[in-house]
XYZ file of C-alpha atoms in Angstrom:
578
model
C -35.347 -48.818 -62.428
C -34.211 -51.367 -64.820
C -32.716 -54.649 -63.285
C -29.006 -53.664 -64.724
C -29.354 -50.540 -62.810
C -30.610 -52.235 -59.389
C -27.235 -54.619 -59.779
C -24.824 -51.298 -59.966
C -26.655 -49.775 -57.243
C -26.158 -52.911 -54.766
C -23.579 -52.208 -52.151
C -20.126 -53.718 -53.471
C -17.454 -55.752 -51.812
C -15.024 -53.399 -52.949
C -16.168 -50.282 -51.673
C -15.170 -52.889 -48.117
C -11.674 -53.108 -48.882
C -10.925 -49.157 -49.180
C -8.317 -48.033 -50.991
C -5.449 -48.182 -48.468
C -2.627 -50.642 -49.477
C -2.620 -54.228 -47.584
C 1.202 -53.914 -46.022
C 2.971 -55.184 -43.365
C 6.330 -53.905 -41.619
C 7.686 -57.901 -42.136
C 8.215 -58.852 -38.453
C 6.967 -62.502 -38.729
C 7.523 -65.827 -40.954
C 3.898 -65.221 -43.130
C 4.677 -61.701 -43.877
C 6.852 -62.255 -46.877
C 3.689 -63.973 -48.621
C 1.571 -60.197 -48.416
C 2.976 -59.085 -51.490
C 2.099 -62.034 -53.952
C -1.482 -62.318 -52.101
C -2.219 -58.737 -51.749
C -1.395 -57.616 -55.158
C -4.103 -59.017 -57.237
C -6.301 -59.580 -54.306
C -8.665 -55.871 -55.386
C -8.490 -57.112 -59.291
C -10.253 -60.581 -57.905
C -12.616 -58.807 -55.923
C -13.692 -56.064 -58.188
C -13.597 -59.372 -60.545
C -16.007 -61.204 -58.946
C -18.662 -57.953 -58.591
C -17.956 -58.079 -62.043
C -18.762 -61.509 -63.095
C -21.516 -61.326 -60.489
C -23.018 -58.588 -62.631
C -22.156 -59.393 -65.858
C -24.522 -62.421 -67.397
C -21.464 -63.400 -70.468
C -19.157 -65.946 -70.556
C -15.288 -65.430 -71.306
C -13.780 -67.999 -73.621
C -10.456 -66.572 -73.112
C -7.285 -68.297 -75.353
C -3.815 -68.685 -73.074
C -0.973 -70.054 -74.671
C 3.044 -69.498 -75.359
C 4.856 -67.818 -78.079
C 4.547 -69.250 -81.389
C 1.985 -71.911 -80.409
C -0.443 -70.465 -83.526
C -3.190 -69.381 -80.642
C -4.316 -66.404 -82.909
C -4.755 -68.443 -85.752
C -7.453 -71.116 -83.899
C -8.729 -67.700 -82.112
C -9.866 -66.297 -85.504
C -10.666 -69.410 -86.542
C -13.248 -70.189 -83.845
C -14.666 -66.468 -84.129
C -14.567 -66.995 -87.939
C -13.212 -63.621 -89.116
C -9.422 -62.628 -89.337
C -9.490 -60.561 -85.914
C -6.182 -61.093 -84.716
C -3.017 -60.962 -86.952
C -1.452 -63.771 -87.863
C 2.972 -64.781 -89.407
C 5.447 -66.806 -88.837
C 6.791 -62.991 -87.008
C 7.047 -64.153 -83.070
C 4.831 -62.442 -81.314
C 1.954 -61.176 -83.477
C -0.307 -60.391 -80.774
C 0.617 -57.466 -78.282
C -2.641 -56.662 -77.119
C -6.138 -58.545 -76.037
C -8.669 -58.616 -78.927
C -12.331 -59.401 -77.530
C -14.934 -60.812 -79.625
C -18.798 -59.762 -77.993
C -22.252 -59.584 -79.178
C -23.061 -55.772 -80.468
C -25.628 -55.561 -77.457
C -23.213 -57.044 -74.510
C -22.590 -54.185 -71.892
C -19.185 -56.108 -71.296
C -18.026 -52.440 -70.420
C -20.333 -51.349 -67.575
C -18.529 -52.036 -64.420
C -15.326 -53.540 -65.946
C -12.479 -54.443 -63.697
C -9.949 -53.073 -64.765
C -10.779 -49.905 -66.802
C -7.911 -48.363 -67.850
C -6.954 -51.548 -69.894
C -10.561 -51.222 -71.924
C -10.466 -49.515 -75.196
C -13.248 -47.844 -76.474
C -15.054 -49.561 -78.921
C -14.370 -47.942 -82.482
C -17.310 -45.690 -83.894
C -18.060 -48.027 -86.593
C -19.524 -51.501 -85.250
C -18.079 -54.565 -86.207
C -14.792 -56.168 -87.105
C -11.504 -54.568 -88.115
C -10.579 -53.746 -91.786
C -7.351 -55.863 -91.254
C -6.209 -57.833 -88.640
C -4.523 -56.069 -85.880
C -1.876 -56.720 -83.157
C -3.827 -55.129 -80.446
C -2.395 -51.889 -78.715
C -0.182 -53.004 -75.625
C -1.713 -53.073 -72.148
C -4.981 -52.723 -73.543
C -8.702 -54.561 -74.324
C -9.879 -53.929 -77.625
C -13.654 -54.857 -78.171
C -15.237 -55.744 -81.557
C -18.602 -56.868 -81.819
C -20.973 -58.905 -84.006
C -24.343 -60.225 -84.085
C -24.621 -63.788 -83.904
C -27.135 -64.720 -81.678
C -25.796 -68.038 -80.226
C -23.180 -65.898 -79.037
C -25.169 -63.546 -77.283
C -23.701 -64.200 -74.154
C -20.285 -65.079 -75.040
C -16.839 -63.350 -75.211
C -13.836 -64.805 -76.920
C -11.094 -63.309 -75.888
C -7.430 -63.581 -77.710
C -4.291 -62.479 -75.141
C -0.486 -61.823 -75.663
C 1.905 -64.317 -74.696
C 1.720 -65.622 -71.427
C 5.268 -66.020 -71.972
C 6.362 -62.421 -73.168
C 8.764 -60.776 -72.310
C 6.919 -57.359 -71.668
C 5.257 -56.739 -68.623
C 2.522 -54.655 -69.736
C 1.615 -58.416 -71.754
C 2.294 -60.733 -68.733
C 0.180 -57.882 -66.577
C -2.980 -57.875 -69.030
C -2.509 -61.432 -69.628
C -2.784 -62.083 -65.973
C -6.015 -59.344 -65.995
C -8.102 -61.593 -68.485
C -6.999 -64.653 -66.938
C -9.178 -63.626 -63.616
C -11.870 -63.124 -66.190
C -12.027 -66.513 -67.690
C -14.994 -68.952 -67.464
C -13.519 -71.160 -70.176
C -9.774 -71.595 -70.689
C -8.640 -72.494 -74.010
C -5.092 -73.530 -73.440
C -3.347 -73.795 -76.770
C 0.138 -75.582 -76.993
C 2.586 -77.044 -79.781
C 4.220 -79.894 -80.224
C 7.538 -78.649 -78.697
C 6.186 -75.874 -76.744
C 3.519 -78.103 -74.552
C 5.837 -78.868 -71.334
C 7.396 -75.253 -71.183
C 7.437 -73.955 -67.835
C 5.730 -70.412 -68.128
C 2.585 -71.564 -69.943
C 2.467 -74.981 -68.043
C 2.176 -73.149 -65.396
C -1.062 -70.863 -66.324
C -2.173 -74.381 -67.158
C -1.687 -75.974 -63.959
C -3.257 -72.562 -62.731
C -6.360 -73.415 -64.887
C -6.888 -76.401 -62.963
C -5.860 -75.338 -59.543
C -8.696 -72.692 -60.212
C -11.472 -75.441 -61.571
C -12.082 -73.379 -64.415
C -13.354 -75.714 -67.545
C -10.201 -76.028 -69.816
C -10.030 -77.248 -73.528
C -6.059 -77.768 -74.199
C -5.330 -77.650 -78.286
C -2.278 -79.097 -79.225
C -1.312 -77.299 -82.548
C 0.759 -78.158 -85.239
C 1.369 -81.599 -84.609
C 3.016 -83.762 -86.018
C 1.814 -87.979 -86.241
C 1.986 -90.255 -84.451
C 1.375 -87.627 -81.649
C -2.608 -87.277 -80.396
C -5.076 -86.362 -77.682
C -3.594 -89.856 -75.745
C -0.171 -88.544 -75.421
C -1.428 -84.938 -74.211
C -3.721 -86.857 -72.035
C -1.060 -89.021 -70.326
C 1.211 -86.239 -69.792
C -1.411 -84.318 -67.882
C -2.130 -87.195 -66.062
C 1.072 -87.715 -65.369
C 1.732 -84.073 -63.942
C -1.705 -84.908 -61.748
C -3.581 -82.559 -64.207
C -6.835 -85.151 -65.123
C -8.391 -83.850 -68.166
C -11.360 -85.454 -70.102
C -10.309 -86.406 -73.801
C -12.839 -84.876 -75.566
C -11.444 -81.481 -73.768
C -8.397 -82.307 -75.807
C -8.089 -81.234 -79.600
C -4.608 -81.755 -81.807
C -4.342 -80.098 -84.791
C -1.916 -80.927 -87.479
C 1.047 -79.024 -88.610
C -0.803 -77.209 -91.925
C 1.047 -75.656 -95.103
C 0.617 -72.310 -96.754
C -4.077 -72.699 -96.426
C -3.247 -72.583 -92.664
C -7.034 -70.835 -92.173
C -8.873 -73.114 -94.882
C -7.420 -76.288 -93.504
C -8.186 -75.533 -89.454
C -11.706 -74.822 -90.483
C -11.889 -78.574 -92.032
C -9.792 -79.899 -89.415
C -11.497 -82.876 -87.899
C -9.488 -81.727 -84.448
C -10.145 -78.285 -84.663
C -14.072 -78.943 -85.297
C -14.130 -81.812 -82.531
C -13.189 -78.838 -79.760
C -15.423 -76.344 -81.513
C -18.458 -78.555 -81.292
C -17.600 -79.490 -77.439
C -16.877 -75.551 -76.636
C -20.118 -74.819 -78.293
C -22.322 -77.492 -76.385
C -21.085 -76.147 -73.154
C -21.985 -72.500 -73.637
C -25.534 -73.587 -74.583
C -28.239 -71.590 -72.531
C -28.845 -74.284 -70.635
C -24.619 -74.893 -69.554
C -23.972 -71.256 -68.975
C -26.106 -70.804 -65.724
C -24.560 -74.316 -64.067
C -20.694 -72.797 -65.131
C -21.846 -69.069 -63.788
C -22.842 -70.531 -60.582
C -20.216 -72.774 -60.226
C -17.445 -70.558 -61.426
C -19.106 -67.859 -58.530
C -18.889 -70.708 -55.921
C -15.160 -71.048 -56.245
C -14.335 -67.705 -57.022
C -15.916 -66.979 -53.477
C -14.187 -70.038 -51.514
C -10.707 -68.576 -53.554
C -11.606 -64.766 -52.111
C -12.192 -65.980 -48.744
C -9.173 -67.980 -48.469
C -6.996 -65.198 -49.815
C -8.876 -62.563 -47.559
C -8.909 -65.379 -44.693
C -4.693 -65.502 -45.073
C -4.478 -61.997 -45.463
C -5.914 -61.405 -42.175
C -4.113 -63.846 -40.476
C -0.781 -62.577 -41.164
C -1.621 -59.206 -40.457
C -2.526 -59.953 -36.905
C 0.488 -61.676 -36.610
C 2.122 -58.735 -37.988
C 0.232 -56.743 -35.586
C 0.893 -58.709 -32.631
C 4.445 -58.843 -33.741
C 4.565 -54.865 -33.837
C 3.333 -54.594 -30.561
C 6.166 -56.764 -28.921
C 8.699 -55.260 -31.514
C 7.267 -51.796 -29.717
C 7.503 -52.981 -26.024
C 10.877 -53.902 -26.680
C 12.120 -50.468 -28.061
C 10.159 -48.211 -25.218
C 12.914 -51.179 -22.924
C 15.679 -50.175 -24.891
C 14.827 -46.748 -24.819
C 14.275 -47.102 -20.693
C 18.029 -48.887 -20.682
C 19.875 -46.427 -22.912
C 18.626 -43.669 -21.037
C 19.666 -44.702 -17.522
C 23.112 -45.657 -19.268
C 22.579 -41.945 -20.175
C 22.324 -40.085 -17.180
C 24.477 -42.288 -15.031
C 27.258 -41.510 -17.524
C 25.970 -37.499 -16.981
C 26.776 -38.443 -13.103
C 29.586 -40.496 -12.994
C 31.035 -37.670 -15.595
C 30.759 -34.378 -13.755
C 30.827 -36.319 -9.593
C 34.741 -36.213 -9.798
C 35.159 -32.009 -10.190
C 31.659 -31.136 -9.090
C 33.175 -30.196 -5.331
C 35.320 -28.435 -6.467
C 33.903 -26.538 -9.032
C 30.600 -25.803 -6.243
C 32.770 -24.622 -4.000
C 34.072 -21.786 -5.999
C 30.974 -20.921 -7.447
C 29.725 -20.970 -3.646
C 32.495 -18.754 -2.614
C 31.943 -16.431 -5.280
C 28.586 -16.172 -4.961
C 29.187 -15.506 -0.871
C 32.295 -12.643 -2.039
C 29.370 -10.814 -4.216
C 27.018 -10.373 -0.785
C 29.701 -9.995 1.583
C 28.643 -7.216 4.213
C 32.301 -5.339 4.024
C 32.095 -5.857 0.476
C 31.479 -2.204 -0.002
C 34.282 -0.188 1.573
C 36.955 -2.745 0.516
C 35.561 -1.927 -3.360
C 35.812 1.212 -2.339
C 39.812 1.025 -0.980
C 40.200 -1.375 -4.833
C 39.003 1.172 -6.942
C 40.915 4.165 -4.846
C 44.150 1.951 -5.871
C 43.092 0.932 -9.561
C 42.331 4.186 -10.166
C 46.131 5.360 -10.958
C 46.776 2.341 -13.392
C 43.802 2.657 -15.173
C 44.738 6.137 -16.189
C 47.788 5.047 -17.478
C 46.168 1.722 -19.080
C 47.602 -1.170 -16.675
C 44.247 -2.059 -15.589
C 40.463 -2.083 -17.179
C 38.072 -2.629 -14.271
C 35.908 -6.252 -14.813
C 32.587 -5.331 -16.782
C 29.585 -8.024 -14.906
C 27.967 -10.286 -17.145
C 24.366 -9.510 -18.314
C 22.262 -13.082 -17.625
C 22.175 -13.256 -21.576
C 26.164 -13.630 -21.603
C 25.648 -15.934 -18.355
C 23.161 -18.263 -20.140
C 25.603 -17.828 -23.686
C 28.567 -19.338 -21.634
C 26.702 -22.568 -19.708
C 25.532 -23.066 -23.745
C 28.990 -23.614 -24.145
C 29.946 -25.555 -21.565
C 27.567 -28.132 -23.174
C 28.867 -31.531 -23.850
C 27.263 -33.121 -26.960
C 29.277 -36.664 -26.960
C 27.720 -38.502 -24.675
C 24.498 -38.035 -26.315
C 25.726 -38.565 -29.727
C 26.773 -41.894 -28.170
C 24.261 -43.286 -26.833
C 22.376 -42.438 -29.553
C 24.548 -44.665 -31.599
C 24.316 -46.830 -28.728
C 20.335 -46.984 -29.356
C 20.327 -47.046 -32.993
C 22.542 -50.176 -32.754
C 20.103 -52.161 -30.768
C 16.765 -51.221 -31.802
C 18.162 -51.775 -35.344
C 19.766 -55.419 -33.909
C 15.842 -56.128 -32.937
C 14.489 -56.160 -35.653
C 13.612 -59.707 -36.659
C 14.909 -62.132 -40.170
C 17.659 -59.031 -41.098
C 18.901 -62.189 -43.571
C 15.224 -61.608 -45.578
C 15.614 -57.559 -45.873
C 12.072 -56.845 -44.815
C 10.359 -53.703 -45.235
C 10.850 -52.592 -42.256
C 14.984 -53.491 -42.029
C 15.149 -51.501 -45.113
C 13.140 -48.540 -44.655
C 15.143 -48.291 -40.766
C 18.097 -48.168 -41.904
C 17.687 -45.045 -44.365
C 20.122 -42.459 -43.807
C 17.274 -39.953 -43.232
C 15.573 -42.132 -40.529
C 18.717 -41.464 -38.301
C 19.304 -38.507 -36.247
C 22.742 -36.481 -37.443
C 25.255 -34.730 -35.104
C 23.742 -31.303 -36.506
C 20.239 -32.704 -36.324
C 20.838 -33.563 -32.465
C 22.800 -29.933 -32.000
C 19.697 -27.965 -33.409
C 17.011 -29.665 -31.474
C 19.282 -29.978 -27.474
C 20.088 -25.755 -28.445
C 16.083 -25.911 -29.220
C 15.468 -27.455 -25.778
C 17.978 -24.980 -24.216
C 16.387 -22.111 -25.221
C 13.077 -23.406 -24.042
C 15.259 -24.063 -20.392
C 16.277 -20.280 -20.515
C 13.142 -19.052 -21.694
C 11.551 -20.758 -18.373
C 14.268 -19.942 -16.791
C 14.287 -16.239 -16.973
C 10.190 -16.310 -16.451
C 10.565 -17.972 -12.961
C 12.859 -15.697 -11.569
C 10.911 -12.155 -13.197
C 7.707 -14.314 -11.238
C 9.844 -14.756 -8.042
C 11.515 -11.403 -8.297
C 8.040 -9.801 -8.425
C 7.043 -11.735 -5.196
C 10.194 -10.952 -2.959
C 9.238 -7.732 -0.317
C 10.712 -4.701 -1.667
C 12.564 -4.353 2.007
C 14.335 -6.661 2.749
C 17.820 -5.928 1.698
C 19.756 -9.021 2.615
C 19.104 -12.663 3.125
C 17.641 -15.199 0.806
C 15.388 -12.255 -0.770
C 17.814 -10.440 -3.023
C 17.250 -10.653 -6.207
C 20.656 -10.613 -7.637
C 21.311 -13.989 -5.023
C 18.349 -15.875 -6.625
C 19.167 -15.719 -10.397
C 23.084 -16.591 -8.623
C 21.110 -19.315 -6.837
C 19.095 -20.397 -10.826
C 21.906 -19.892 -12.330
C 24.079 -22.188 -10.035
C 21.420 -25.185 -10.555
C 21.331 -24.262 -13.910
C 25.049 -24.953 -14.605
C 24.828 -27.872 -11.745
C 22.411 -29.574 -14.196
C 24.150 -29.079 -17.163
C 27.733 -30.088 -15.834
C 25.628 -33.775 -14.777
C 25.494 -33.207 -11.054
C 21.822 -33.834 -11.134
C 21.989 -35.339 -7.741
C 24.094 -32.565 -6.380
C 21.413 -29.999 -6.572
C 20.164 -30.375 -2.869
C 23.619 -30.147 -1.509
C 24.311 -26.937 -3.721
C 21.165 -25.438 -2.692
C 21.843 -26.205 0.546
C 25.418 -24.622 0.894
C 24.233 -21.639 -0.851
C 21.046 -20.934 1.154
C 21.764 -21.899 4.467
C 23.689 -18.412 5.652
C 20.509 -16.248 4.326
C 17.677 -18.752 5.492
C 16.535 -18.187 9.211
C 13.425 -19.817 11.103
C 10.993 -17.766 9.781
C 8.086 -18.736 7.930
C 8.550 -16.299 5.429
C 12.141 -17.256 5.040
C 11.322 -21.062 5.303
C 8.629 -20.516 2.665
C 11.221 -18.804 0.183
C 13.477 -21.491 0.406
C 10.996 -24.315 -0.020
C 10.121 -22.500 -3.067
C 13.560 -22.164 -4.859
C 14.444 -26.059 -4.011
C 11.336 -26.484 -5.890
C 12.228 -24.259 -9.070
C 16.244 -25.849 -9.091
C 14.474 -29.559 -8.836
C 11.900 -28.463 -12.000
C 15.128 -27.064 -13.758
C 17.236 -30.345 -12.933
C 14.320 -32.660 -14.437
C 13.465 -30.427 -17.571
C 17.244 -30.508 -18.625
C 17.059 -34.178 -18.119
C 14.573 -34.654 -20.279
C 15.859 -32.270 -22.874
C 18.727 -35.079 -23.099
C 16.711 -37.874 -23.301
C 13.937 -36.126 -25.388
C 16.508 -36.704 -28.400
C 16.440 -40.844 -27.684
C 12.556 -40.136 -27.419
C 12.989 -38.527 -31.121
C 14.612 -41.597 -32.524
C 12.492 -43.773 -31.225
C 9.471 -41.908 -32.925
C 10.974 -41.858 -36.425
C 11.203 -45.829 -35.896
C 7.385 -46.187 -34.630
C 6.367 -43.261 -37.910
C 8.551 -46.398 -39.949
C 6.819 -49.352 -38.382
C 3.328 -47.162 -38.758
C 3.910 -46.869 -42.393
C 4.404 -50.295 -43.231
C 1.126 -51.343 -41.339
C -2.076 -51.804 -42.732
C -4.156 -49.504 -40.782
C -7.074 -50.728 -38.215
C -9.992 -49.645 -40.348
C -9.155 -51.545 -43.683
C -8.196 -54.984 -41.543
C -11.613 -54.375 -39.863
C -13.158 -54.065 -43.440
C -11.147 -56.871 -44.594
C -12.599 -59.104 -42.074
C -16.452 -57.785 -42.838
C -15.397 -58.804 -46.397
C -14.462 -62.274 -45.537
C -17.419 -62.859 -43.385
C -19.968 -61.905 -46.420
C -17.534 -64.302 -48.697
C -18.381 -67.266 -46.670
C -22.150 -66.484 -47.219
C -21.610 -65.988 -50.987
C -19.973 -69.822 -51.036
C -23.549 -71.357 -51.093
């Protein structure tokens, strides 16, 4: 295995970082500073495998519209590469100038910017603009270039973001900046600020000034640096004059122009380019691990924060729910008497021991006026039709308010609403919220899971009760009464009123017994299960709110794994510093 191979096969930062997005939800200050350090953060770290790797050093031109950076680009490589006009802007691609046996490709950051190299070797038959978003490679063979790559980009001022995006690409990529600049152009704010980037970064910079005009020189670019705290050496400082219609002839004699070639030159000899590798791989480190070292810092803030944003839903939940079910009480306490007292009496009327011969007399009487259509005798209700009407008799408002009630705080907790974070935003969809016909389908849901329950327990209990006994608490027809009595109870809101319903009703049919005593024990038990699973039938549609906010505040997190990996990543950073 050769030693290029043994380098790929090395375990990689990046495979560390995953592919799972660095987000946060936005609940503290730092947050809002994830999406400028997060975005670029995998191009710098599948950068610096790269330049690990890689044994070339970019020469990469930066510069604003207009400034003639093409022109010293070809000039430097010493073939027309790069098109050149007075046109603004020529360039709309990168052009990259390597040695014909540079594996620049293998292991290239960013690979869907990287054209192929064209099938014949060498330079273009004309110059070229460069194909937008992309890295075109041409090659030669000079041998004190070996291990160099010039590199011409668009604009760093363009308007196109496919420019600004490659431009910002190759940037991460530079050993050597060569920051060219006009007279007029120098103190713009877009390309002063890749500049002041350049030295932020302590990347060596060479800073052209072209197309000057006298009495302006390398002092006056020197003392405006300075004077923007940007020290630069003045033999990293070439100014080329303003040239006529021989603008390639005369750069090529240009005293300025061969000043910065010669200094470029002597600091990619052999002996430079190992110092600026090692050097450049220091900082790029120390920048990695303080980007990775932020990174992680706000997102266990933001994962603290989530955790109290959490607690303090599951207490609003807790709150809105009591509010709930008192309402349920306070609702149905006023005509629950009454309305258990009929259903009591009825219930008594349909078990009364004379109840026989005086349906007997009734029917003798209604007999004559149903013949002649006065009267149709009462059909009894199957349990289906029973369980159809309490359906009805189901009150939907009070839930549909206090889920407002709960959507109003829980949205009224989220922290800085004035900064729109992600997770404001993504809470406040109209799909996050519950509807009336969303809350309808899933409380009918829960009823039929009530009835469905219901109806098992009493076939279970009907299947227990002696075949015998013909009266007292064992008839059948009295216990789904008795279910269907709690049932109703429940769904009127006179959850507390269960007990003294039971009570009422059982009491003639229960004697001293333990049979009997057993029997009764037993139904409390069933109308107490009923009472809490329609309870939480209600509140299981606050519980469903509540879940589509955790799924939101889920989705904006960075998961466990990759800030567990991020932190493995910073801790081998700080040993690649030295």
């Amino acid at each position: 295995m050769n030693k290029r191979q043994a380098d790929n096969s090395a375990p990689s930062f990046g495979d560390l970082l995953g592919e799972e997005p660095l987000i946060c939800p936005g609940l503290t200050p730092g947050a809002f500073e994830i999406d400028t350090l997060a975005q670029d953060l995998p191009g710098r770290i599948r950068t610096f495998m790269y330049k690990d790797q890689s044994p070339s050093i970019w020469v990469v031109f930066l510069g604003g519209t207009g400034t003639g950076k093409s022109t010293l680009f070809n000039a430097l490589c010493g073939k027309m590469l790069s098109i050149t006009g007075i046109e603004r802007p020529k360039t709309r691609g990168s052009l990259a100038y390597a040695h014909q046996d540079s594996w620049m490709e293998e292991g290239f950051p960013f690979p869907d910017m990287l054209q192929a190299r064209p099938a014949r070797e060498g330079i273009p038959l004309k110059p070229t603009r460069g194909i937008p978003g992309k890295l075109q490679v041409f090659t030669h063979d000079h041998e004190d270039l070996r291990h160099t790559v010039l590199v011409d980009t668009p604009d760093v001022d363009s308007l196109e973001p496919e420019n600004r995006k490659i431009t910002q690409n190759i940037y991460l990529l530079a050993d050597i900046v060569v920051f060219v600049t006009s007279q007029e152009k120098y103190a713009d704010e877009i390309p002063f600020r890749f500049l002041r980037q350049t030295f932020l970064d302590q990347k060596p910079c060479f800073v052209l000034a072209n197309k000057a005009r006298r009495p302006f020189g390398p002092r006056e670019v020197k003392e405006f640096l300075r004077d923007q705290d940007l020290a630069i050496e003045e033999n990293r400082i070439g100014v080329i004059p303003f040239a006529g219609k021989e603008v390639q002839g005369q750069i090529l004699k240009d005293p300025g122009f061969l000043g910065f070639k010669e200094h470029l030159l002597k600091e990619l000899s052999p002996e430079n380019q190992s110092r600026i590798r090692a050097t450049l791989r220091r900082n790029r480190a120390k920048d990695l691990r303080i980007r990775t070292g932020r990174v992680i810092e706000i997102l266990e803030e933001e994962r603290e924060a989530a955790g109290r944003w959490l607690d303090g839903v599951d207490s609003l939940l807790a709150e809105v729910s009591r509010e709930l079910l008192e309402e349920e009480k306070e609702r149905f306490s006023q005509r629950s008497r009454e309305y258990l007292k009929r259903e009591i009496k009825r219930l008594f009327a349909r078990y009364d021991i004379l109840a026989g011969p005086r349906r007997f007399v009734r029917n003798l009487l209604q007999v004559p006026l149903h013949i002649l259509g006065f009267y149709t005798p009462p059909r009894g209700k199957s349990r289906e039709e029973e369980l159809s009407e309490i359906r009805e008799k189901m009150n939907l408002e009070p839930v549909l308010r206090s889920l407002d009630t709960f959507n109003v705080r829980v949205l009224e907790s989220i922290p800085f609403p004035e900064r729109n974070s992600p997770l404001w935003e993504m809470a406040r969809r109209p799909e996050i919220g519950l509807d009336r016909e969303a809350v309808e389908r899933h409380l009918f849901k829960k009823q039929e899971e009530l009835y469905g329950w219901l109806e098992e327990t009493f076939r279970k209990l009907s299947r227990e009760i002696p075949k015998g006994k013909k009266w007292g608490i064992y008839s059948t027809s009295i216990l789904w009464g008795i279910l269907i009595l709690s049932l109703e109870t429940a769904v009127g809101g006179g959850f507390t009123l269960l007990d003294a319903a039971l009570d009422s009703v059982l009491a003639p049919f229960v004697t001293k017994g333990a049979i009997e005593l057993f029997a009764y024990q037993e139904i409390q038990r069933v109308a107490g299960e009923l009472s809490r699973r329609y309870r939480e039938g209600l509140l299981s549609i606050l519980r469903l709110q509540k879940q589509r906010y955790e799924d939101c505040l889920f989705s904006l997190s960075t998961p466990p794994e990759t800030l567990e990996r991020l932190k493995t990543l910073h801790s081998r950073l700080g040993a690649n510093q030295t």
